[in-house]
Amino acid sequence: MQRMMLRPRYGRAIATLFCLGLGLVGCDSTGGERAALDPAAAPGARPQVVATSTLIADWVAQVGGDQIELTSILQPGADPHVYEPVPADSMAFEQADLILYNGYNLEPNLIRLLNAAGVEAQRTAVGEVVPPLTLEKEGRTVPDPHVWGDVSNAVPMVEAIRDQLIALSPSQAALFTANANAYIAELAQLNGWIEAQTATIPPDQRQLVTTHDAFQYYAAAYGLTVAGTLIGLSTEEQPSARTVQQLVQSIRTLGVPAIFAETTINPQLITTVAAEAGVALAPEKLYSDSVGAAGSDGDSYLKMMAANTRAIVDNLGGTVADPKF
């Protein structure tokens, strides 16, 4: 399997090269201060950083820039709940200097591989820096791993990534700090924009129904209620006929205007639910556990959260304003 070697967004990379070409220090494509690259850092000496999920890989790319060699185990559109590791994953873990994963059992098979491989690299469960919401699963309380649904939660996760990269490469502390600060400012803008858009949904229509239970953080942060899901926290679960019928009845009772499929899950069952409930299935799929493919409207964390918000607000009766970021 070919591994994705990630870099930060092209606009930032081009702006950095422009600044270096002019001999400037502190020039930044976002308008803030950004540290210059360390000319002493040889490309061959860059630390090897492995991220399990596409979301974490995106954040690491924004903070680490060209001073790290980044490998993403999962590719865009892949489902971390059910991903089955391949031999190349063991090799990536063994060669890594730093491994960053979500935790809270989001990527169970990769975590098992990581624990069994005797890997010596520093490892950090990035998602576990956020106190979790909890849900019931098979009669027990478990943490909800989908912490990124609340954009404000991404801030401590990005800060944790920054701190781990600084510990790995102290000479690049200024660069990693500047990159993190610039990205956190973008997260703050996105968070405020989402709050403003979801506030336009009529209060009695702020009911979210999706394929799996991945939007509790989003709902709690932005004034919605998760009215129901076809399956629970993990996409490996299989809904029973009773579950399907209960969801159909809930949708009818609540008068939900639309329900949503997700990009990482086969839409067949949720399409059936929509038909039986007599409700619209939103034409846009939501990005839940992965960013979208390159060139899609969700090919970064910022873009996927904006795309999800546009879809949710449009289909639940609100009005979306173009973002100013």
Short mmCIF file of C-alpha atoms in Angstrom, two decimals:
data_model
loop_
_atom_site.label_atom_id
_atom_site.label_comp_id
_atom_site.label_asym_id
_atom_site.label_seq_id
_atom_site.Cartn_x
_atom_site.Cartn_y
_atom_site.Cartn_z
CA MET A 1 0.00 0.00 0.00
CA GLN A 2 1.37 3.38 -0.91
CA ARG A 3 1.85 5.69 2.04
CA MET A 4 0.78 9.31 1.95
CA MET A 5 3.63 11.71 2.66
CA LEU A 6 1.92 14.90 3.73
CA ARG A 7 2.85 18.54 3.60
CA PRO A 8 1.02 21.67 4.81
CA ARG A 9 -1.37 23.43 2.47
CA TYR A 10 0.19 24.76 -0.70
CA GLY A 11 -0.58 28.40 0.10
CA ARG A 12 1.50 28.29 3.25
CA ALA A 13 4.37 26.41 1.60
CA ILE A 14 4.52 28.87 -1.30
CA ALA A 15 4.40 31.84 1.07
CA THR A 16 7.27 30.40 3.11
CA LEU A 17 9.43 29.84 0.03
CA PHE A 18 8.68 33.40 -1.10
CA CYS A 19 9.78 34.77 2.25
CA LEU A 20 12.99 32.75 2.21
CA GLY A 21 13.75 33.92 -1.31
CA LEU A 22 13.56 37.53 -0.12
CA GLY A 23 15.59 36.78 2.98
CA LEU A 24 12.70 37.71 5.28
CA VAL A 25 12.07 36.38 8.76
CA GLY A 26 8.58 36.32 10.25
CA CYS A 27 6.65 36.50 6.98
CA ASP A 28 3.45 34.43 7.14
CA SER A 29 0.69 33.60 4.66
CA THR A 30 -1.96 34.07 7.35
CA GLY A 31 -0.82 37.55 8.33
CA GLY A 32 0.80 36.56 11.64
CA GLU A 33 4.43 36.02 12.55
CA ARG A 34 6.07 32.79 11.46
CA ALA A 35 9.57 31.64 12.23
CA ALA A 36 12.07 31.07 9.43
CA LEU A 37 13.16 27.53 8.58
CA ASP A 38 16.35 26.33 10.21
CA PRO A 39 18.96 26.17 7.40
CA ALA A 40 20.97 23.69 9.46
CA ALA A 41 18.21 21.10 9.36
CA ALA A 42 19.29 18.64 6.68
CA PRO A 43 16.39 16.96 4.79
CA GLY A 44 17.84 13.53 5.46
CA ALA A 45 17.87 14.20 9.19
CA ARG A 46 14.20 15.10 9.49
CA PRO A 47 12.43 13.16 12.25
CA GLN A 48 10.01 10.45 11.16
CA VAL A 49 6.49 11.14 12.43
CA VAL A 50 3.61 8.69 11.95
CA ALA A 51 -0.05 9.66 12.35
CA THR A 52 -2.74 7.00 12.41
CA SER A 53 -5.70 9.06 11.16
CA THR A 54 -6.06 11.58 8.35
CA LEU A 55 -7.29 14.21 10.81
CA ILE A 56 -4.20 13.95 12.99
CA ALA A 57 -1.99 13.87 9.91
CA ASP A 58 -3.54 17.13 8.72
CA TRP A 59 -2.86 18.85 12.05
CA VAL A 60 0.70 17.51 12.18
CA ALA A 61 1.36 18.80 8.67
CA GLN A 62 0.20 22.28 9.66
CA VAL A 63 2.50 22.39 12.69
CA GLY A 64 5.51 20.41 11.47
CA GLY A 65 5.77 21.77 7.95
CA ASP A 66 8.84 20.69 6.02
CA GLN A 67 10.89 20.04 9.15
CA ILE A 68 9.42 16.55 9.60
CA GLU A 69 8.85 13.48 7.44
CA LEU A 70 5.18 12.63 7.97
CA THR A 71 3.47 9.35 7.18
CA SER A 72 -0.30 8.90 7.48
CA ILE A 73 -1.32 5.28 8.03
CA LEU A 74 -4.94 5.83 6.99
CA GLN A 75 -5.73 7.40 3.65
CA PRO A 76 -8.56 9.89 2.97
CA GLY A 77 -11.95 8.21 3.22
CA ALA A 78 -10.66 5.26 5.26
CA ASP A 79 -12.59 4.20 8.36
CA PRO A 80 -10.37 3.98 11.47
CA HIS A 81 -12.90 1.86 13.38
CA VAL A 82 -12.55 -1.12 11.06
CA TYR A 83 -9.18 -0.56 9.36
CA GLU A 84 -7.12 -3.75 9.14
CA PRO A 85 -3.36 -3.12 9.39
CA VAL A 86 -0.99 -4.30 6.67
CA PRO A 87 2.72 -5.19 6.97
CA ALA A 88 3.75 -1.70 5.84
CA ASP A 89 2.06 -0.31 8.96
CA SER A 90 4.35 -2.31 11.23
CA MET A 91 7.34 -1.03 9.29
CA ALA A 92 6.14 2.56 9.60
CA PHE A 93 5.74 2.19 13.36
CA GLU A 94 9.16 0.58 13.74
CA GLN A 95 10.91 3.35 11.78
CA ALA A 96 9.09 6.20 13.53
CA ASP A 97 10.58 8.63 16.01
CA LEU A 98 7.11 9.77 17.07
CA ILE A 99 3.69 8.12 16.71
CA LEU A 100 0.53 10.17 17.14
CA TYR A 101 -2.84 8.41 17.38
CA ASN A 102 -6.33 9.43 18.46
CA GLY A 103 -6.96 7.05 21.34
CA TYR A 104 -10.27 6.39 23.10
CA ASN A 105 -10.34 3.21 20.98
CA LEU A 106 -11.01 5.02 17.70
CA GLU A 107 -8.49 2.89 15.80
CA PRO A 108 -8.57 -0.41 17.77
CA ASN A 109 -6.68 -2.60 15.32
CA LEU A 110 -3.86 -0.10 14.91
CA ILE A 111 -3.58 0.35 18.67
CA ARG A 112 -3.33 -3.42 19.10
CA LEU A 113 -0.60 -3.53 16.47
CA LEU A 114 1.22 -0.66 18.14
CA ASN A 115 1.13 -2.34 21.54
CA ALA A 116 2.22 -5.71 20.14
CA ALA A 117 5.06 -4.48 17.94
CA GLY A 118 7.48 -3.49 20.69
CA VAL A 119 7.86 -0.05 19.16
CA GLU A 120 10.40 2.21 20.88
CA ALA A 121 9.15 5.50 19.42
CA GLN A 122 7.53 8.13 21.58
CA ARG A 123 3.76 7.75 21.28
CA THR A 124 0.93 10.10 22.21
CA ALA A 125 -2.86 9.63 22.17
CA VAL A 126 -3.67 13.09 20.85
CA GLY A 127 -7.43 12.79 21.33
CA GLU A 128 -7.05 11.81 24.97
CA VAL A 129 -5.87 15.29 25.97
CA VAL A 130 -9.58 16.22 25.70
CA PRO A 131 -11.93 15.08 28.50
CA PRO A 132 -14.39 12.84 26.67
CA LEU A 133 -18.11 12.68 26.44
CA THR A 134 -19.33 9.22 27.39
CA LEU A 135 -21.94 6.93 25.88
CA GLU A 136 -23.42 3.57 26.70
CA LYS A 137 -22.19 0.59 24.68
CA GLU A 138 -23.25 -2.97 25.43
CA GLY A 139 -24.21 -2.06 28.98
CA ARG A 140 -21.05 -0.17 29.87
CA THR A 141 -19.95 3.44 29.76
CA VAL A 142 -17.25 4.19 27.20
CA PRO A 143 -15.53 7.39 26.03
CA ASP A 144 -16.68 8.86 22.72
CA PRO A 145 -13.55 9.08 20.52
CA HIS A 146 -14.93 11.64 18.02
CA VAL A 147 -13.51 14.58 19.95
CA TRP A 148 -12.72 16.70 16.87
CA GLY A 149 -16.43 17.35 16.26
CA ASP A 150 -16.12 20.37 18.56
CA VAL A 151 -13.57 22.62 16.85
CA SER A 152 -12.50 24.09 20.19
CA ASN A 153 -11.25 20.60 21.11
CA ALA A 154 -8.80 20.73 18.21
CA VAL A 155 -6.87 23.50 19.99
CA PRO A 156 -5.44 21.38 22.86
CA MET A 157 -4.80 18.56 20.39
CA VAL A 158 -2.77 20.87 18.14
CA GLU A 159 -0.93 22.16 21.22
CA ALA A 160 -0.10 18.58 22.21
CA ILE A 161 1.25 17.93 18.71
CA ARG A 162 3.33 21.12 18.92
CA ASP A 163 4.82 20.07 22.27
CA GLN A 164 5.68 16.57 21.03
CA LEU A 165 7.37 17.95 17.92
CA ILE A 166 9.36 20.42 20.01
CA ALA A 167 10.50 17.59 22.31
CA LEU A 168 11.54 15.65 19.22
CA SER A 169 13.30 18.54 17.50
CA PRO A 170 14.06 21.37 19.96
CA SER A 171 15.96 23.43 17.38
CA GLN A 172 12.66 23.94 15.52
CA ALA A 173 10.71 25.15 18.57
CA ALA A 174 10.14 28.64 17.18
CA LEU A 175 8.85 27.32 13.86
CA PHE A 176 6.53 24.76 15.42
CA THR A 177 5.18 27.34 17.87
CA ALA A 178 4.55 29.93 15.15
CA ASN A 179 2.87 27.37 12.90
CA ALA A 180 0.67 26.15 15.75
CA ASN A 181 -0.32 29.68 16.73
CA ALA A 182 -1.29 30.56 13.16
CA TYR A 183 -3.35 27.40 12.80
CA ILE A 184 -5.06 27.86 16.17
CA ALA A 185 -6.13 31.33 15.02
CA GLU A 186 -7.77 29.70 11.99
CA LEU A 187 -9.51 27.19 14.26
CA ALA A 188 -10.93 30.04 16.34
CA GLN A 189 -12.32 31.69 13.21
CA LEU A 190 -13.87 28.42 12.07
CA ASN A 191 -15.41 27.77 15.47
CA GLY A 192 -17.06 31.19 15.56
CA TRP A 193 -18.38 30.76 12.02
CA ILE A 194 -19.94 27.37 12.82
CA GLU A 195 -21.64 28.80 15.92
CA ALA A 196 -23.14 31.62 13.83
CA GLN A 197 -24.40 29.29 11.09
CA THR A 198 -26.03 26.66 13.32
CA ALA A 199 -27.80 29.43 15.25
CA THR A 200 -29.85 30.13 12.10
CA ILE A 201 -31.52 26.68 12.19
CA PRO A 202 -35.07 26.93 13.58
CA PRO A 203 -34.94 25.61 17.17
CA ASP A 204 -37.48 22.85 16.56
CA GLN A 205 -35.43 21.55 13.61
CA ARG A 206 -32.06 21.25 15.35
CA GLN A 207 -32.28 17.45 15.26
CA LEU A 208 -29.36 15.51 13.79
CA VAL A 209 -29.77 11.95 12.48
CA THR A 210 -26.70 10.25 10.98
CA THR A 211 -25.44 6.79 10.14
CA HIS A 212 -23.22 6.31 13.18
CA ASP A 213 -22.82 8.09 16.50
CA ALA A 214 -19.97 10.42 15.52
CA PHE A 215 -21.55 13.85 16.05
CA GLN A 216 -22.19 14.12 19.79
CA TYR A 217 -19.39 16.67 20.23
CA TYR A 218 -20.58 18.70 17.26
CA ALA A 219 -24.16 18.70 18.53
CA ALA A 220 -23.19 19.63 22.09
CA ALA A 221 -20.94 22.46 20.93
CA TYR A 222 -23.26 24.00 18.36
CA GLY A 223 -26.75 23.73 19.84
CA LEU A 224 -28.09 20.59 18.17
CA THR A 225 -29.48 17.32 19.49
CA VAL A 226 -28.52 13.91 18.15
CA ALA A 227 -32.02 12.57 17.60
CA GLY A 228 -30.83 9.14 16.55
CA THR A 229 -28.25 7.09 14.70
CA LEU A 230 -28.44 3.86 12.76
CA ILE A 231 -25.44 2.36 14.56
CA GLY A 232 -23.42 3.31 17.63
CA LEU A 233 -19.90 4.59 18.20
CA SER A 234 -18.16 2.04 15.99
CA THR A 235 -18.96 1.41 12.35
CA GLU A 236 -18.31 -2.31 12.83
CA GLU A 237 -21.70 -2.60 14.55
CA GLN A 238 -24.62 -4.01 12.58
CA PRO A 239 -28.08 -2.54 13.22
CA SER A 240 -30.96 -4.92 13.89
CA ALA A 241 -34.32 -4.68 12.14
CA ARG A 242 -35.75 -3.41 15.45
CA THR A 243 -33.15 -0.62 15.60
CA VAL A 244 -34.01 0.46 12.08
CA GLN A 245 -37.72 0.58 12.83
CA GLN A 246 -37.17 2.49 16.08
CA LEU A 247 -35.11 5.07 14.22
CA VAL A 248 -37.78 5.40 11.53
CA GLN A 249 -40.42 5.99 14.21
CA SER A 250 -38.25 8.58 15.99
CA ILE A 251 -37.75 10.50 12.77
CA ARG A 252 -41.49 10.55 12.09
CA THR A 253 -42.32 11.59 15.66
CA LEU A 254 -39.80 14.43 15.77
CA GLY A 255 -40.54 15.71 12.28
CA VAL A 256 -36.85 15.76 11.36
CA PRO A 257 -36.57 17.58 7.99
CA ALA A 258 -33.56 15.59 6.69
CA ILE A 259 -31.10 12.88 7.70
CA PHE A 260 -27.49 12.35 6.70
CA ALA A 261 -25.23 9.66 5.26
CA GLU A 262 -21.46 9.71 5.88
CA THR A 263 -18.54 9.50 3.50
CA THR A 264 -16.85 6.52 5.17
CA ILE A 265 -19.95 4.29 5.43
CA ASN A 266 -22.06 2.51 2.82
CA PRO A 267 -25.24 4.64 2.50
CA GLN A 268 -27.59 1.78 1.63
CA LEU A 269 -29.17 1.33 5.07
CA ILE A 270 -29.57 5.02 5.88
CA THR A 271 -31.14 5.45 2.43
CA THR A 272 -33.67 2.77 3.38
CA VAL A 273 -34.37 4.55 6.68
CA ALA A 274 -35.04 7.80 4.82
CA ALA A 275 -37.43 6.10 2.42
CA GLU A 276 -39.37 4.33 5.18
CA ALA A 277 -39.58 7.46 7.33
CA GLY A 278 -40.65 9.58 4.36
CA VAL A 279 -37.88 12.09 4.99
CA ALA A 280 -35.24 13.61 2.74
CA LEU A 281 -31.74 12.12 2.68
CA ALA A 282 -29.41 15.10 2.42
CA PRO A 283 -27.59 15.10 -0.95
CA GLU A 284 -24.31 15.94 0.78
CA LYS A 285 -22.62 13.23 2.83
CA LEU A 286 -21.03 14.27 6.11
CA TYR A 287 -17.34 13.78 6.80
CA SER A 288 -17.10 11.90 10.08
CA ASP A 289 -13.91 9.92 10.74
CA SER A 290 -11.70 11.08 7.87
CA VAL A 291 -10.94 14.04 5.69
CA GLY A 292 -11.99 13.77 2.07
CA ALA A 293 -9.96 12.93 -1.00
CA ALA A 294 -7.60 15.56 -2.38
CA GLY A 295 -9.55 18.18 -4.29
CA SER A 296 -12.84 17.49 -2.48
CA ASP A 297 -14.66 20.07 -0.36
CA GLY A 298 -13.43 18.24 2.75
CA ASP A 299 -9.77 17.54 2.03
CA SER A 300 -8.58 19.19 5.26
CA TYR A 301 -9.95 19.45 8.77
CA LEU A 302 -10.93 23.10 8.29
CA LYS A 303 -12.67 22.34 5.01
CA MET A 304 -14.47 19.21 6.21
CA MET A 305 -15.91 21.00 9.23
CA ALA A 306 -17.07 23.88 7.04
CA ALA A 307 -18.56 21.45 4.50
CA ASN A 308 -20.39 19.53 7.24
CA THR A 309 -21.80 22.75 8.65
CA ARG A 310 -23.03 23.96 5.28
CA ALA A 311 -24.76 20.61 4.69
CA ILE A 312 -26.34 20.46 8.15
CA VAL A 313 -27.55 24.06 8.17
CA ASP A 314 -28.86 23.98 4.59
CA ASN A 315 -30.80 20.75 5.09
CA LEU A 316 -32.21 21.59 8.54
CA GLY A 317 -33.67 24.91 7.43
CA GLY A 318 -30.99 27.42 8.35
CA THR A 319 -29.10 29.98 6.27
CA VAL A 320 -25.38 29.74 5.56
CA ALA A 321 -23.14 32.76 5.11
CA ASP A 322 -19.84 32.43 3.30
CA PRO A 323 -16.94 32.09 5.73
CA LYS A 324 -14.58 35.04 6.10
CA PHE A 325 -11.51 32.89 6.61
#
